[in-house]
Every structure is written in C-alpha cells, then in structure tokens.
C-alpha cells in the first residue's frame, strides 16, 4: 500500500514537478508563477519570478525529501540508524536557490529555461534575501556541516531558532556603522514549510512540588508560570548530487492560545493579546553579539525554548516509531554548538526523570552518551554564565537538577582530588566567587561524553588553559576536530570560473572528494595553465571591482593586489593592524612620491556588535583612512581602500574568489580556528597570517614557502605578558609606527578632529591588549615580502595554484567524518 502510494504520486506529478529538461523547468516555472504566485509574466515583479523559480526548485527537492523521510522511517523501524542532531542557536545557510540548483545538478538546464523565457537566472538568484540567522563563524560552520552531512549521506536534523529578525543589515553613514532591522521574511520564504501539528509546549517560570508517587518514590512536578508553544518550520538541506535531503528544523514561538478568553470576555482586549505578543517575543530577534550578554533573561529563554522543543521533538519521533525513551541514546546523538544549547543536559534529565519516569542513574548515562560539546572560543569573557537567581526564576526545576548533577559531580571530584577544595571550587557548575552563577561550559563538560575544540592549536589551549581542570578530570573526553567549509558553496557555486578550469583538467570529483585537488599540483608550473588561472582571478576581480563601485562609489583597479580582510569586527582580529599598514604605505608614498610601490586595493568587510564601541570606532577609522587615501592625488593609482558594507554569506561569495591576499592576522592564541582563512585559500588567495587557529594547519598543508607568516607565537605572547608588556616602548623606538599613530592622533584622517580616535589610540598606547605594537614591524616586513612576491606573477600564480591544490583537508566533509568516527559513532549510510 505504502509503495503503491509512492509510485502513483510520483508518476502523476512527474514532469511538472520533477522533470529536469529546460522545457520541463520552463513549463513548471510558468505554472508556479500562475498557481502559486497568482501572476502572469507581464504582471510579475522580480520577486514573483524569484518565488516561482524557488517553488519550481522546491518541487524538485520534495521527492528526495519525502523519500528521505521514508528511508529514515524504515531504517528506524529496523533500529539500524542513529540520527545526528546538530543543536545550534545560529545557522547561516546563505541564499538557497543557487545552492539547490547546484546540488540538484540542474543549474545549466535552469539557466536555459530562464533564457527561453527571456529572464536572467543570475538576477533571480540575486533577488533572494538570505536568512541571516547567525552572527558569523559559529553559525556558518553549522550550515557547512549540514551541507556535508547531507552530501556524505548521514541522516541528520539541524535544530535551531527561526528568528523573525536575523542579524542586522549594516549601512555605513558618514563612515559609521548604522544598524537596520533585517526583515528577511518580508517578501516570503519559499524554502520553509510550517508544521503546526508538530508543535511542542514549553514551560517557563513558576515553582516545583516534590511528592511521593503511588509506589512511594519521590517525584517532582514543575508548576510553570506560563507555557509557550514552539512551531517547527522545516527547510530541506539537499546534499550534492541529490543523494539525501536532511532537514533544518527551526522553532518559532507562539502563544498557546491566541486569546485569553477570560480577559477577552470582560472586555480587556489588550490584556488578552498581550500574552500572545509576549510569547512571540521569544523568537523575534537574534542577539547580534558574538559574545554573551550576561544576564539577559530573554536570551536564556530563547536558548531553553529551542532546546526543549528539539528534545521533545526527538522523543516524539522516537515514540512514533515505537522506541522507548530508554533507548534515546541508541537512536540519537546531539552536538551542542558551543554552550548556547547546553541547557539541553538538564532538560534531557528533566524529560527522562520527571516526565518519562526513568531512574536518575540511567537518565544520566543516556544524557552523557547523547551529547557532545564543541567549544568555539577561548575568550574568557565569552564563556556563558547565568546568575543563579535569574536561572531559578525561569527554570526552577533545572536549577534543582543542576544542583543535583553538581552534588554528584563534586563527590567524584573530591574522590579524585582529596582535600583539594580549590580544585572543587574551580570545577563546580556554580561559580561562588562573588555573585553566584551557573557556568554553562561546566555543565556541558560534565554532561557530555566528548568535548572538542575547532583547530589543533585551539584544542590544545582548551586543555591547557580554559578547561584545564576538566581535562585533568576527564582526559578521555577531549578531542580536536579542525573546522572545514563546504566546497560546494565556497568553490563550485561562488567561483564557477575557477571550478570549470579545475574540472577541465582533473574532472569534477574534487567537489565531493576535495583531496583530489592534489591532482592540480603538476599544473602549477605549466605556463599555459597559469595563464588561464590568472585570467580567472582577473575576471573575478573585475566583478568585485564593479560591486565595490556600486556599493561604495570607490573605483578600484582590478590589476592591483586585492588585499582583503572580511570577518566580524573585533579587537583580537586586529583590523586596525591592517590599517596601520595602510597608513605606513601612505606615509611612505607621501614622503617619497617617486617610490615604486605595488598598487594595492584594501578591502574590508564585517559587522560590529551594536554595543561594541571600539569595534565601531575601528570601522570609522577604516572609512576615514579610506576617505583620505582614495582622494589624495599623490596616491592615485597606487592605494585604494574600500569598506564593503553589510558583509554576509552572499557578499562573501563575491569576495573570496577575487582575493589575492587573505588577512588572517589575529594575535596568536585568540582565534579559535577561523573559516574565512580556508575560503580564501581555496579560491587561490595567499595568506598573510599569524600562527593562530587553523592558520597553523593551513600553513602545514600548503607549505611554509607558500604562506606569509609573521608575528608572535602563543608562547611568546605569554612570555611577553609575563614580563610586563609595554606598548610605549615600541612606539618610542619605531619611527614608522610612531608616524602612523601620530597621524591618527593628529586628526589627519578626521578633518583635524584630534579627539575622534583618541579612545582607540589611548588604549593602544596604554594597554594594547592584542599586542599590535609588538607585531607591527614583523607585519610590515612581511607585507613588503608580499609586495615583492606579487611582482613575480609567475611564481605568485604557482603559489596560488599550490594553495588550492593542497586545501583538501579543509573540506567540511572531512570535519563531519571525524565527528562521525570520533564523537558520534555513526557511519554514513
Ligand atoms: O567560531 C567562531 C570563532 O571565533 C572562529 O574562530 C571559528 O572558526 C568559528 C567556528 O568554529 N566563534 C563564534 O562565531 N562565536 C563564538 O565563539 C561565541 C561563543 C560564545 C558566545 C557567542 C559566540 O556566547
């Protein structure tokens, strides 16, 4: 019966819904334009056309998506699979249309179909507003992993939050960042499907009651102050080649009842609607910080809300397939993307113990088996903690559970380290050193069977610094999984010229087996191939130059060296060190106008957290320097600076392919991994970088001779700090540094306003937390080596080819396979 249904539905809809010839696609598109969008071509706006095409593509995904669910069901019924659940408060999938066309293998057919109808496919792809449901690295990594899970055929769910407003749009006004609300859902989202019948209830606040059940066992009942409902919205995540289609399931908060009828009946209409408004606030907006804001109640509620919905959903699916909650860990593994979902440890305990009557010890075993925790940052200020009082107000039952976990855990600690109460205090889930806090990273370390960092260096530093005590306690839990990025979006889709050139000589196996790029090595010295390689880069630079002109009004020369730094603004990432280099070159050219310099275009992009004043001032500095450099006749044709506003996935796709030089210049020991570094290098940029994060491994792979290394190493940073770092010493002894700093300080870039950048300059002169001054001269010297190398285009091209050829390791497919082997113990189907 089931099979018959599948066949007949499939057959009936075949051509209009699944056909992939240009004619089929064109016909289906017109159909969707008419029936789904209610338009005919002469009346259609560009968004109507985009929507019709998106529905046409979605139809072609549907068959695979449904088949996938059927397959899961069969495998689940046979108890032969374990499903990976990736729990993340952020996902940054980027625009779906182009990626789905690529993964379905119907890109060219669709282009032809659109041409037949007189439309331009690229314009329609460009119409899509991307879902900006993340801040940066961590959210983007989650989406790369979803792409890889589907491509290497691992059944998976991505669970997260359907924010109504994602990361703000950035505009630059008078050189300053201005934040604009991101209304990504305004024109409709054709990729998601709401599933109101699968809603989950989430309790909040209130108190607990302890009682004895019929069999005399002590039980706990949570009497919440209120309940909200989570509605799942599903987005298909198709793997390359269309093998399988996993699901990104994002939760939207709604009121359980739209109206409180009692209030409504007594005429208090506003009070009745207020509940609804309050409930929906939970998933209104993404917190735009890449560090936590201590004590923001709504943030804790967001985290708990999506975690509770997701775990209940997992139990629901299990139940539907006849699994008891006691088998939870045999059917699922769940990865915690940093600590944002770490309340899952207490929530799963609550669900198992309180709601499904599982004994504490058994529930604890299930919980630990289920979860793995990935840490993404060493910054101490980014370690999430919640004031105990606030935590107990929102989650009274979870606070009790955390206390009980802690009590048992500290017993274990005291057994392992008898008499060492300081060790116990350091490990405790509760920070009692002042105001009391629940330490979420500690909850994760105790409640998970595996803890990992995101690059070799970072994982080592986790063990020796941030989580040292936990490593001492549970050395076997610690792992490293170096990040990776998907070569589908970050090469095949975003750099079609390079992809075609590569596939032309080594075939297209690299798209799913990135190690095959090694086959390019023999071509690195081939002059004809080099010439084609340069032509690709030159065309990509041309495209970026056009984008820069359109977005910023700055005209840049595509023959100049494109020196690019795009990432969130943060002092540790040291965008301002890059600026000091620009000012140094500017000062040199002003002093020696006849000097021979390699023309460079400096491109910046990235958002600053709205409350991070110093990061915003750095944006203003970049734009102020740009204003002077770009308009000085002495500098014309030699240096240009552009700040590309609103850097996001979509712009990233246009930026990485056009770079000659990738700036990865964080202070050693600060950047956990970086993933932009990988995207640049895969697209043929050479890296100037410190030994930080994944730079270390990139350099190992591409060869030291193909990487521009500078700067202090981690141990040198520590040594210098221990000795007492004095930035002034560098300022006093280095005339070029002094000149650059004095130019900023004098108001040279701020129309004579000497106060504007004082907070930035003063901080550098007095503390310089990220040691720009210590790394300044090595950075400048290294940049001079870059310029010299760029003059030899043949050798530069050779290095560029070798960079791409040796990037195999940095595919997210490799990273996800490592999670499968080491942490999740699942095998690709
Ligand atoms: O995660 C980034 C790292 O900075 C970057 O080096 C790494 O490549 C990337 C993926 O692993 N981290 C983040 O984007 N965000 C956080 O680390 C973070 C941690 C705690 C928070 C908020 C953000 O409360």
mmCIF file of C-alpha atoms in Angstrom, residues 137-365:
data_model
loop_
_atom_site.group_PDB
_atom_site.id
_atom_site.type_symbol
_atom_site.label_atom_id
_atom_site.label_comp_id
_atom_site.label_asym_id
_atom_site.label_seq_id
_atom_site.Cartn_x
_atom_site.Cartn_y
_atom_site.Cartn_z
ATOM 1 C CA UNK A 137 31.756 31.785 12.229
ATOM 2 C CA UNK A 138 29.767 29.571 14.540
ATOM 3 C CA UNK A 139 26.502 29.832 12.625
ATOM 4 C CA UNK A 140 28.149 29.481 9.254
ATOM 5 C CA UNK A 141 30.007 26.385 10.438
ATOM 6 C CA UNK A 142 26.683 24.828 11.435
ATOM 7 C CA UNK A 143 25.411 25.347 7.888
ATOM 8 C CA UNK A 144 28.564 23.977 6.258
ATOM 9 C CA UNK A 145 28.130 20.907 8.454
ATOM 10 C CA UNK A 146 24.505 20.494 7.394
ATOM 11 C CA UNK A 147 25.602 20.579 3.736
ATOM 12 C CA UNK A 148 28.284 17.967 4.417
ATOM 13 C CA UNK A 149 26.015 15.709 6.465
ATOM 14 C CA UNK A 150 23.651 15.507 3.509
ATOM 15 C CA UNK A 151 26.430 15.113 0.981
ATOM 16 C CA UNK A 152 28.209 12.285 2.774
ATOM 17 C CA UNK A 153 24.821 10.724 3.500
ATOM 18 C CA UNK A 154 24.406 10.969 7.250
ATOM 19 C CA UNK A 155 20.785 11.280 8.393
ATOM 20 C CA UNK A 156 20.589 14.490 10.404
ATOM 21 C CA UNK A 157 18.452 17.253 11.808
ATOM 22 C CA UNK A 158 19.665 20.773 12.349
ATOM 23 C CA UNK A 159 17.680 22.222 15.260
ATOM 24 C CA UNK A 160 17.582 25.947 15.921
ATOM 25 C CA UNK A 161 15.565 29.143 16.171
ATOM 26 C CA UNK A 162 13.501 30.788 13.469
ATOM 27 C CA UNK A 163 14.318 34.389 14.340
ATOM 28 C CA UNK A 164 11.879 36.803 12.774
ATOM 29 C CA UNK A 165 14.693 39.347 12.538
ATOM 30 C CA UNK A 166 18.162 37.983 11.872
ATOM 31 C CA UNK A 167 21.493 39.740 12.081
ATOM 32 C CA UNK A 168 21.003 43.440 11.340
ATOM 33 C CA UNK A 169 21.757 44.895 7.930
ATOM 34 C CA UNK A 170 24.732 47.188 8.097
ATOM 35 C CA UNK A 171 24.793 50.561 6.407
ATOM 36 C CA UNK A 172 27.689 52.952 6.516
ATOM 37 C CA UNK A 173 26.737 56.588 7.053
ATOM 38 C CA UNK A 174 29.452 59.179 7.321
ATOM 39 C CA UNK A 175 31.875 56.319 7.951
ATOM 40 C CA UNK A 176 29.930 54.928 10.897
ATOM 41 C CA UNK A 177 28.056 51.658 11.117
ATOM 42 C CA UNK A 178 24.299 52.041 11.268
ATOM 43 C CA UNK A 179 22.157 49.004 12.109
ATOM 44 C CA UNK A 180 18.974 48.355 10.157
ATOM 45 C CA UNK A 181 16.420 45.694 11.101
ATOM 46 C CA UNK A 182 16.746 42.582 8.977
ATOM 47 C CA UNK A 183 13.306 41.857 7.559
ATOM 48 C CA UNK A 184 14.263 38.672 5.792
ATOM 49 C CA UNK A 185 10.735 37.251 5.827
ATOM 50 C CA UNK A 186 9.075 40.327 4.366
ATOM 51 C CA UNK A 187 8.767 39.056 0.799
ATOM 52 C CA UNK A 188 8.010 35.493 1.847
ATOM 53 C CA UNK A 189 10.236 32.467 2.349
ATOM 54 C CA UNK A 190 9.562 29.790 -0.237
ATOM 55 C CA UNK A 191 12.019 27.302 1.296
ATOM 56 C CA UNK A 192 10.355 26.688 4.638
ATOM 57 C CA UNK A 193 7.322 24.612 5.496
ATOM 58 C CA UNK A 194 5.478 25.260 8.762
ATOM 59 C CA UNK A 195 4.303 22.151 10.583
ATOM 60 C CA UNK A 196 1.826 23.470 13.171
ATOM 61 C CA UNK A 197 0.655 19.974 14.028
ATOM 62 C CA UNK A 198 4.088 19.112 15.328
ATOM 63 C CA UNK A 199 4.115 21.954 17.830
ATOM 64 C CA UNK A 200 5.646 21.488 21.272
ATOM 65 C CA UNK A 201 4.777 23.112 24.567
ATOM 66 C CA UNK A 202 7.498 24.776 26.599
ATOM 67 C CA UNK A 203 7.042 25.663 30.261
ATOM 68 C CA UNK A 204 8.565 28.721 31.889
ATOM 69 C CA UNK A 205 8.905 30.083 35.412
ATOM 70 C CA UNK A 206 6.803 29.053 38.374
ATOM 71 C CA UNK A 207 7.854 26.578 41.050
ATOM 72 C CA UNK A 208 8.296 22.875 41.730
ATOM 73 C CA UNK A 209 6.450 20.478 44.006
ATOM 74 C CA UNK A 210 8.063 17.407 45.493
ATOM 75 C CA UNK A 211 5.743 14.494 46.205
ATOM 76 C CA UNK A 212 5.607 10.705 46.572
ATOM 77 C CA UNK A 213 4.047 8.722 43.725
ATOM 78 C CA UNK A 214 1.752 5.700 44.144
ATOM 79 C CA UNK A 215 4.752 3.422 44.599
ATOM 80 C CA UNK A 216 6.247 5.619 47.258
ATOM 81 C CA UNK A 217 9.008 7.068 45.038
ATOM 82 C CA UNK A 218 9.867 10.728 45.352
ATOM 83 C CA UNK A 219 8.923 12.681 42.285
ATOM 84 C CA UNK A 220 8.941 16.297 41.203
ATOM 85 C CA UNK A 221 6.249 18.257 39.458
ATOM 86 C CA UNK A 222 7.022 21.571 37.746
ATOM 87 C CA UNK A 223 4.163 24.054 38.016
ATOM 88 C CA UNK A 224 5.097 26.686 35.451
ATOM 89 C CA UNK A 225 4.004 30.298 35.482
ATOM 90 C CA UNK A 226 3.315 30.080 31.784
ATOM 91 C CA UNK A 227 3.525 27.953 28.681
ATOM 92 C CA UNK A 228 4.513 28.852 25.139
ATOM 93 C CA UNK A 229 4.229 26.823 22.004
ATOM 94 C CA UNK A 230 7.011 26.071 19.512
ATOM 95 C CA UNK A 231 6.002 25.654 15.888
ATOM 96 C CA UNK A 232 8.585 23.917 13.695
ATOM 97 C CA UNK A 233 9.467 25.339 10.287
ATOM 98 C CA UNK A 234 11.345 22.870 8.101
ATOM 99 C CA UNK A 235 13.836 23.711 5.382
ATOM 100 C CA UNK A 236 15.252 20.994 3.145
ATOM 101 C CA UNK A 237 19.032 20.658 3.066
ATOM 102 C CA UNK A 238 19.931 18.694 -0.022
ATOM 103 C CA UNK A 239 23.300 17.031 -0.414
ATOM 104 C CA UNK A 240 25.414 17.448 -3.529
ATOM 105 C CA UNK A 241 24.300 15.040 -6.212
ATOM 106 C CA UNK A 242 20.921 14.844 -4.525
ATOM 107 C CA UNK A 243 21.792 11.747 -2.507
ATOM 108 C CA UNK A 244 19.848 12.689 0.555
ATOM 109 C CA UNK A 245 17.917 15.619 1.828
ATOM 110 C CA UNK A 246 18.117 16.356 5.536
ATOM 111 C CA UNK A 247 16.030 18.853 7.486
ATOM 112 C CA UNK A 248 16.815 22.123 9.162
ATOM 113 C CA UNK A 249 14.045 22.451 11.760
ATOM 114 C CA UNK A 250 13.726 25.932 13.254
ATOM 115 C CA UNK A 251 11.281 26.790 16.031
ATOM 116 C CA UNK A 252 9.016 29.811 16.186
ATOM 117 C CA UNK A 253 7.401 30.772 19.488
ATOM 118 C CA UNK A 254 3.672 31.360 19.669
ATOM 119 C CA UNK A 255 1.118 31.776 22.405
ATOM 120 C CA UNK A 256 -0.648 28.588 23.360
ATOM 121 C CA UNK A 257 -3.974 30.362 22.984
ATOM 122 C CA UNK A 258 -4.210 33.430 20.837
ATOM 123 C CA UNK A 259 -6.569 34.981 23.325
ATOM 124 C CA UNK A 260 -7.070 34.630 26.994
ATOM 125 C CA UNK A 261 -10.834 34.254 26.797
ATOM 126 C CA UNK A 262 -11.460 35.366 30.304
ATOM 127 C CA UNK A 263 -9.755 38.667 29.701
ATOM 128 C CA UNK A 264 -11.428 38.913 26.340
ATOM 129 C CA UNK A 265 -14.895 38.407 27.780
ATOM 130 C CA UNK A 266 -14.515 41.086 30.406
ATOM 131 C CA UNK A 267 -13.578 43.448 27.654
ATOM 132 C CA UNK A 268 -9.848 43.625 28.274
ATOM 133 C CA UNK A 269 -8.881 43.090 24.673
ATOM 134 C CA UNK A 270 -5.336 44.397 25.033
ATOM 135 C CA UNK A 271 -4.521 42.204 28.027
ATOM 136 C CA UNK A 272 -5.791 39.227 26.063
ATOM 137 C CA UNK A 273 -3.489 39.912 23.142
ATOM 138 C CA UNK A 274 -0.562 40.819 25.372
ATOM 139 C CA UNK A 275 0.135 37.168 26.220
ATOM 140 C CA UNK A 276 0.424 36.430 22.526
ATOM 141 C CA UNK A 277 2.819 39.295 21.980
ATOM 142 C CA UNK A 278 4.952 38.259 24.954
ATOM 143 C CA UNK A 279 5.193 34.678 23.772
ATOM 144 C CA UNK A 280 6.164 35.658 20.269
ATOM 145 C CA UNK A 281 8.906 37.923 21.532
ATOM 146 C CA UNK A 282 10.982 34.848 22.325
ATOM 147 C CA UNK A 283 11.949 34.227 18.710
ATOM 148 C CA UNK A 284 11.692 37.829 17.495
ATOM 149 C CA UNK A 285 15.336 38.695 17.157
ATOM 150 C CA UNK A 286 18.816 37.239 17.070
ATOM 151 C CA UNK A 287 21.211 38.666 19.646
ATOM 152 C CA UNK A 288 23.764 40.415 17.473
ATOM 153 C CA UNK A 289 26.801 39.773 19.664
ATOM 154 C CA UNK A 290 29.437 37.180 19.207
ATOM 155 C CA UNK A 291 29.901 37.211 22.950
ATOM 156 C CA UNK A 292 27.173 36.620 25.511
ATOM 157 C CA UNK A 293 25.417 39.433 27.307
ATOM 158 C CA UNK A 294 25.416 38.403 30.925
ATOM 159 C CA UNK A 295 22.011 38.311 32.492
ATOM 160 C CA UNK A 296 19.735 38.909 29.522
ATOM 161 C CA UNK A 297 16.670 36.959 30.556
ATOM 162 C CA UNK A 298 15.223 36.767 27.069
ATOM 163 C CA UNK A 299 18.393 35.142 25.789
ATOM 164 C CA UNK A 300 18.189 32.367 28.380
ATOM 165 C CA UNK A 301 14.549 31.847 27.456
ATOM 166 C CA UNK A 302 15.485 31.634 23.750
ATOM 167 C CA UNK A 303 18.095 29.013 24.473
ATOM 168 C CA UNK A 304 15.827 26.941 26.646
ATOM 169 C CA UNK A 305 12.910 27.317 24.262
ATOM 170 C CA UNK A 306 14.613 25.813 21.235
ATOM 171 C CA UNK A 307 16.396 23.122 23.203
ATOM 172 C CA UNK A 308 13.201 21.969 24.895
ATOM 173 C CA UNK A 309 11.264 21.947 21.610
ATOM 174 C CA UNK A 310 14.031 19.972 19.935
ATOM 175 C CA UNK A 311 14.467 17.323 22.631
ATOM 176 C CA UNK A 312 10.718 16.839 22.933
ATOM 177 C CA UNK A 313 10.543 16.513 19.163
ATOM 178 C CA UNK A 314 13.250 13.846 19.212
ATOM 179 C CA UNK A 315 11.360 11.913 21.870
ATOM 180 C CA UNK A 316 8.135 12.328 19.898
ATOM 181 C CA UNK A 317 9.689 10.892 16.735
ATOM 182 C CA UNK A 318 11.154 8.027 18.737
ATOM 183 C CA UNK A 319 7.788 7.289 20.284
ATOM 184 C CA UNK A 320 6.061 7.346 16.904
ATOM 185 C CA UNK A 321 8.496 4.664 15.783
ATOM 186 C CA UNK A 322 7.952 2.591 18.860
ATOM 187 C CA UNK A 323 11.153 3.484 20.730
ATOM 188 C CA UNK A 324 11.068 3.921 24.458
ATOM 189 C CA UNK A 325 12.839 6.944 25.943
ATOM 190 C CA UNK A 326 15.294 4.492 27.500
ATOM 191 C CA UNK A 327 16.744 3.866 24.004
ATOM 192 C CA UNK A 328 17.159 7.587 23.304
ATOM 193 C CA UNK A 329 20.955 7.391 23.094
ATOM 194 C CA UNK A 330 20.846 4.430 20.728
ATOM 195 C CA UNK A 331 18.757 6.388 18.237
ATOM 196 C CA UNK A 332 20.290 9.855 18.581
ATOM 197 C CA UNK A 333 23.473 11.783 19.105
ATOM 198 C CA UNK A 334 23.277 15.514 19.626
ATOM 199 C CA UNK A 335 26.068 18.013 19.217
ATOM 200 C CA UNK A 336 25.961 21.248 21.242
ATOM 201 C CA UNK A 337 27.254 24.103 19.109
ATOM 202 C CA UNK A 338 29.017 25.963 21.896
ATOM 203 C CA UNK A 339 27.217 26.421 25.216
ATOM 204 C CA UNK A 340 24.100 28.125 23.834
ATOM 205 C CA UNK A 341 22.183 24.831 23.792
ATOM 206 C CA UNK A 342 23.933 23.389 26.853
ATOM 207 C CA UNK A 343 20.800 23.645 28.992
ATOM 208 C CA UNK A 344 19.941 20.505 26.992
ATOM 209 C CA UNK A 345 21.869 18.479 29.572
ATOM 210 C CA UNK A 346 19.470 19.487 32.350
ATOM 211 C CA UNK A 347 16.425 19.414 30.083
ATOM 212 C CA UNK A 348 17.009 15.862 28.873
ATOM 213 C CA UNK A 349 17.469 14.809 32.506
ATOM 214 C CA UNK A 350 14.186 16.500 33.372
ATOM 215 C CA UNK A 351 12.306 14.932 30.488
ATOM 216 C CA UNK A 352 13.632 11.465 31.256
ATOM 217 C CA UNK A 353 13.351 11.570 35.048
ATOM 218 C CA UNK A 354 10.264 13.708 35.626
ATOM 219 C CA UNK A 355 8.204 13.064 32.541
ATOM 220 C CA UNK A 356 9.222 9.575 31.449
ATOM 221 C CA UNK A 357 9.916 8.003 34.789
ATOM 222 C CA UNK A 358 13.491 6.943 34.052
ATOM 223 C CA UNK A 359 15.766 6.423 37.070
ATOM 224 C CA UNK A 360 18.343 9.196 37.629
ATOM 225 C CA UNK A 361 21.396 6.973 37.027
ATOM 226 C CA UNK A 362 20.005 5.568 33.793
ATOM 227 C CA UNK A 363 18.939 9.032 32.649
ATOM 228 C CA UNK A 364 22.421 10.367 33.352
ATOM 229 C CA UNK A 365 24.030 7.600 31.309
#
